Amino acid sequence: MSEASTIFDKIIAREIPADIVYENDDCLAFHDIQPQAPVHVLVIPKRRIENVASLQDGDSEIAGKLLLAVGHVARQLNLAETGYRVVANCGADGGQSVDHLHLHVLGGRQMKWPPG
Ligand code: 5GP
């Protein structure tokens, strides 16, 4: 693995607890510890990838699987009909604080635009 270890590796390894809502061979989804909406779930690849900017051409499969996992989570948590927001913070200006690729799934309230 090329990128530095993060807290998400510990969640994947079950070394620290997380409220997991969905899992498959490649992805894990769990509730954010500081929710910004009534539903706030993080969808991550189990393989360590730093962020959107570090995705390579060979990562198209895992990138697609992450989006499909978002759909699973949204249906499971009854967000699919009312709608929800998917956010990927990337790098310093993007507000990324954990250097392990993750998609925020936010729902259960009306989202505003533009984001802060
Ligand atoms: P970022 O700011 O990198 O886009 O998002 C990282 C997210 O991870 C934040 O929303 C933060 O609340 C969440 N987070 C950080 N540490 C933990 C943790 O130990 N457990 C869980 N469930 N979420 C975490």
PDB file of N, CA and C and ligand atoms in Angstrom, residues 7-8 11 16-19 30-36 40 42 88-89 94-99 102 104, ligand 1:
ATOM      1  N   ILE A   7      -7.113   6.501  10.343  1.00  0.00           N
ATOM      2  CA  ILE A   7      -8.096   5.946  11.278  1.00  0.00           C
ATOM      3  C   ILE A   7      -9.045   4.979  10.555  1.00  0.00           C
ATOM      4  N   PHE A   8      -9.285   5.205   9.262  1.00  0.00           N
ATOM      5  CA  PHE A   8     -10.207   4.331   8.539  1.00  0.00           C
ATOM      6  C   PHE A   8      -9.644   2.921   8.387  1.00  0.00           C
ATOM      7  N   ILE A  11     -10.768   1.141  11.353  1.00  0.00           N
ATOM      8  CA  ILE A  11     -12.187   0.774  11.268  1.00  0.00           C
ATOM      9  C   ILE A  11     -12.340  -0.463  10.376  1.00  0.00           C
ATOM     10  N   ILE A  16     -10.990  -0.305  15.877  1.00  0.00           N
ATOM     11  CA  ILE A  16     -11.814   0.650  16.613  1.00  0.00           C
ATOM     12  C   ILE A  16     -13.247   0.487  16.110  1.00  0.00           C
ATOM     13  N   PRO A  17     -14.217   0.779  16.974  1.00  0.00           N
ATOM     14  CA  PRO A  17     -15.607   0.538  16.585  1.00  0.00           C
ATOM     15  C   PRO A  17     -16.130   1.570  15.598  1.00  0.00           C
ATOM     16  N   ALA A  18     -17.086   1.138  14.810  1.00  0.00           N
ATOM     17  CA  ALA A  18     -17.818   2.047  13.931  1.00  0.00           C
ATOM     18  C   ALA A  18     -19.204   1.437  13.730  1.00  0.00           C
ATOM     19  N   ASP A  19     -20.156   2.314  13.467  1.00  0.00           N
ATOM     20  CA  ASP A  19     -21.528   1.870  13.228  1.00  0.00           C
ATOM     21  C   ASP A  19     -21.666   1.548  11.734  1.00  0.00           C
ATOM     22  N   PHE A  30     -20.134   3.312   6.948  1.00  0.00           N
ATOM     23  CA  PHE A  30     -20.422   3.453   8.386  1.00  0.00           C
ATOM     24  C   PHE A  30     -20.833   4.894   8.665  1.00  0.00           C
ATOM     25  N   HIS A  31     -21.563   5.049   9.774  1.00  0.00           N
ATOM     26  CA  HIS A  31     -22.032   6.388  10.141  1.00  0.00           C
ATOM     27  C   HIS A  31     -20.859   7.277  10.545  1.00  0.00           C
ATOM     28  N   ASP A  32     -20.903   8.526  10.099  1.00  0.00           N
ATOM     29  CA  ASP A  32     -19.883   9.506  10.477  1.00  0.00           C
ATOM     30  C   ASP A  32     -19.990   9.800  11.971  1.00  0.00           C
ATOM     31  N   ILE A  33     -18.847   9.952  12.617  1.00  0.00           N
ATOM     32  CA  ILE A  33     -18.829  10.174  14.067  1.00  0.00           C
ATOM     33  C   ILE A  33     -19.315  11.583  14.427  1.00  0.00           C
ATOM     34  N   GLN A  34     -19.271  12.506  13.470  1.00  0.00           N
ATOM     35  CA  GLN A  34     -19.764  13.876  13.688  1.00  0.00           C
ATOM     36  C   GLN A  34     -20.764  14.214  12.582  1.00  0.00           C
ATOM     37  N   PRO A  35     -21.972  13.658  12.689  1.00  0.00           N
ATOM     38  CA  PRO A  35     -22.926  13.792  11.578  1.00  0.00           C
ATOM     39  C   PRO A  35     -23.319  15.242  11.299  1.00  0.00           C
ATOM     40  N   GLN A  36     -23.372  15.568  10.025  1.00  0.00           N
ATOM     41  CA  GLN A  36     -23.754  16.901   9.572  1.00  0.00           C
ATOM     42  C   GLN A  36     -25.171  16.930   9.010  1.00  0.00           C
ATOM     43  N   HIS A  40     -25.739  10.597   7.916  1.00  0.00           N
ATOM     44  CA  HIS A  40     -24.412  10.968   7.403  1.00  0.00           C
ATOM     45  C   HIS A  40     -23.534   9.727   7.469  1.00  0.00           C
ATOM     46  N   LEU A  42     -20.305   7.429   5.664  1.00  0.00           N
ATOM     47  CA  LEU A  42     -19.090   7.460   4.858  1.00  0.00           C
ATOM     48  C   LEU A  42     -18.946   6.132   4.130  1.00  0.00           C
ATOM     49  N   ALA A  88     -17.321  14.290  -2.013  1.00  0.00           N
ATOM     50  CA  ALA A  88     -15.952  13.787  -1.866  1.00  0.00           C
ATOM     51  C   ALA A  88     -15.037  14.986  -1.662  1.00  0.00           C
ATOM     52  N   ASN A  89     -14.635  15.234  -0.429  1.00  0.00           N
ATOM     53  CA  ASN A  89     -13.672  16.296  -0.161  1.00  0.00           C
ATOM     54  C   ASN A  89     -12.296  15.809  -0.598  1.00  0.00           C
ATOM     55  N   GLY A  94     -10.208  21.298  -0.441  1.00  0.00           N
ATOM     56  CA  GLY A  94     -11.476  20.573  -0.456  1.00  0.00           C
ATOM     57  C   GLY A  94     -11.991  20.249   0.932  1.00  0.00           C
ATOM     58  N   GLY A  95     -11.155  20.486   1.941  1.00  0.00           N
ATOM     59  CA  GLY A  95     -11.577  20.231   3.317  1.00  0.00           C
ATOM     60  C   GLY A  95     -11.401  18.797   3.753  1.00  0.00           C
ATOM     61  N   GLN A  96     -10.542  18.042   3.047  1.00  0.00           N
ATOM     62  CA  GLN A  96     -10.333  16.635   3.415  1.00  0.00           C
ATOM     63  C   GLN A  96      -9.508  16.543   4.692  1.00  0.00           C
ATOM     64  N   SER A  97     -10.005  15.789   5.670  1.00  0.00           N
ATOM     65  CA  SER A  97      -9.283  15.649   6.939  1.00  0.00           C
ATOM     66  C   SER A  97      -8.765  14.232   7.161  1.00  0.00           C
ATOM     67  N   VAL A  98      -9.318  13.255   6.467  1.00  0.00           N
ATOM     68  CA  VAL A  98      -8.830  11.872   6.565  1.00  0.00           C
ATOM     69  C   VAL A  98      -8.353  11.460   5.174  1.00  0.00           C
ATOM     70  N   ASP A  99      -7.072  11.099   5.087  1.00  0.00           N
ATOM     71  CA  ASP A  99      -6.470  10.821   3.778  1.00  0.00           C
ATOM     72  C   ASP A  99      -6.699   9.383   3.339  1.00  0.00           C
ATOM     73  N   HIS A 102     -13.094   8.711   0.607  1.00  0.00           N
ATOM     74  CA  HIS A 102     -14.414   8.426   1.190  1.00  0.00           C
ATOM     75  C   HIS A 102     -15.458   9.315   0.540  1.00  0.00           C
ATOM     76  N   HIS A 104     -19.029  10.997   1.317  1.00  0.00           N
ATOM     77  CA  HIS A 104     -20.025  11.318   2.329  1.00  0.00           C
ATOM     78  C   HIS A 104     -21.402  11.158   1.692  1.00  0.00           C
TER      79      HIS A 104
HETATM   80  P1  5GP B   1     -13.297  14.631   5.433  1.00  0.00           P
HETATM   81  O1  5GP B   1     -13.225  15.874   6.254  1.00  0.00           O
HETATM   82  O2  5GP B   1     -11.913  14.013   5.270  1.00  0.00           O
HETATM   83  O3  5GP B   1     -14.001  14.797   4.136  1.00  0.00           O
HETATM   84  O4  5GP B   1     -14.189  13.616   6.235  1.00  0.00           O
HETATM   85  C1  5GP B   1     -13.712  12.796   7.228  1.00  0.00           C
HETATM   86  C2  5GP B   1     -14.889  12.410   8.053  1.00  0.00           C
HETATM   87  O5  5GP B   1     -14.510  11.337   8.898  1.00  0.00           O
HETATM   88  C3  5GP B   1     -15.396  13.532   8.977  1.00  0.00           C
HETATM   89  O6  5GP B   1     -16.741  13.833   8.638  1.00  0.00           O
HETATM   90  C4  5GP B   1     -15.241  12.946  10.361  1.00  0.00           C
HETATM   91  O7  5GP B   1     -16.302  13.286  11.231  1.00  0.00           O
HETATM   92  C5  5GP B   1     -15.187  11.460  10.092  1.00  0.00           C
HETATM   93  N1  5GP B   1     -14.419  10.717  11.064  1.00  0.00           N
HETATM   94  C6  5GP B   1     -13.171  11.014  11.521  1.00  0.00           C
HETATM   95  N2  5GP B   1     -12.762  10.095  12.403  1.00  0.00           N
HETATM   96  C7  5GP B   1     -13.780   9.193  12.498  1.00  0.00           C
HETATM   97  C8  5GP B   1     -13.932   7.999  13.265  1.00  0.00           C
HETATM   98  O8  5GP B   1     -13.063   7.576  14.028  1.00  0.00           O
HETATM   99  N3  5GP B   1     -15.110   7.327  13.119  1.00  0.00           N
HETATM  100  C9  5GP B   1     -16.077   7.757  12.268  1.00  0.00           C
HETATM  101  N4  5GP B   1     -17.188   7.024  12.192  1.00  0.00           N
HETATM  102  N5  5GP B   1     -15.954   8.879  11.534  1.00  0.00           N
HETATM  103  C10 5GP B   1     -14.816   9.593  11.650  1.00  0.00           C
END
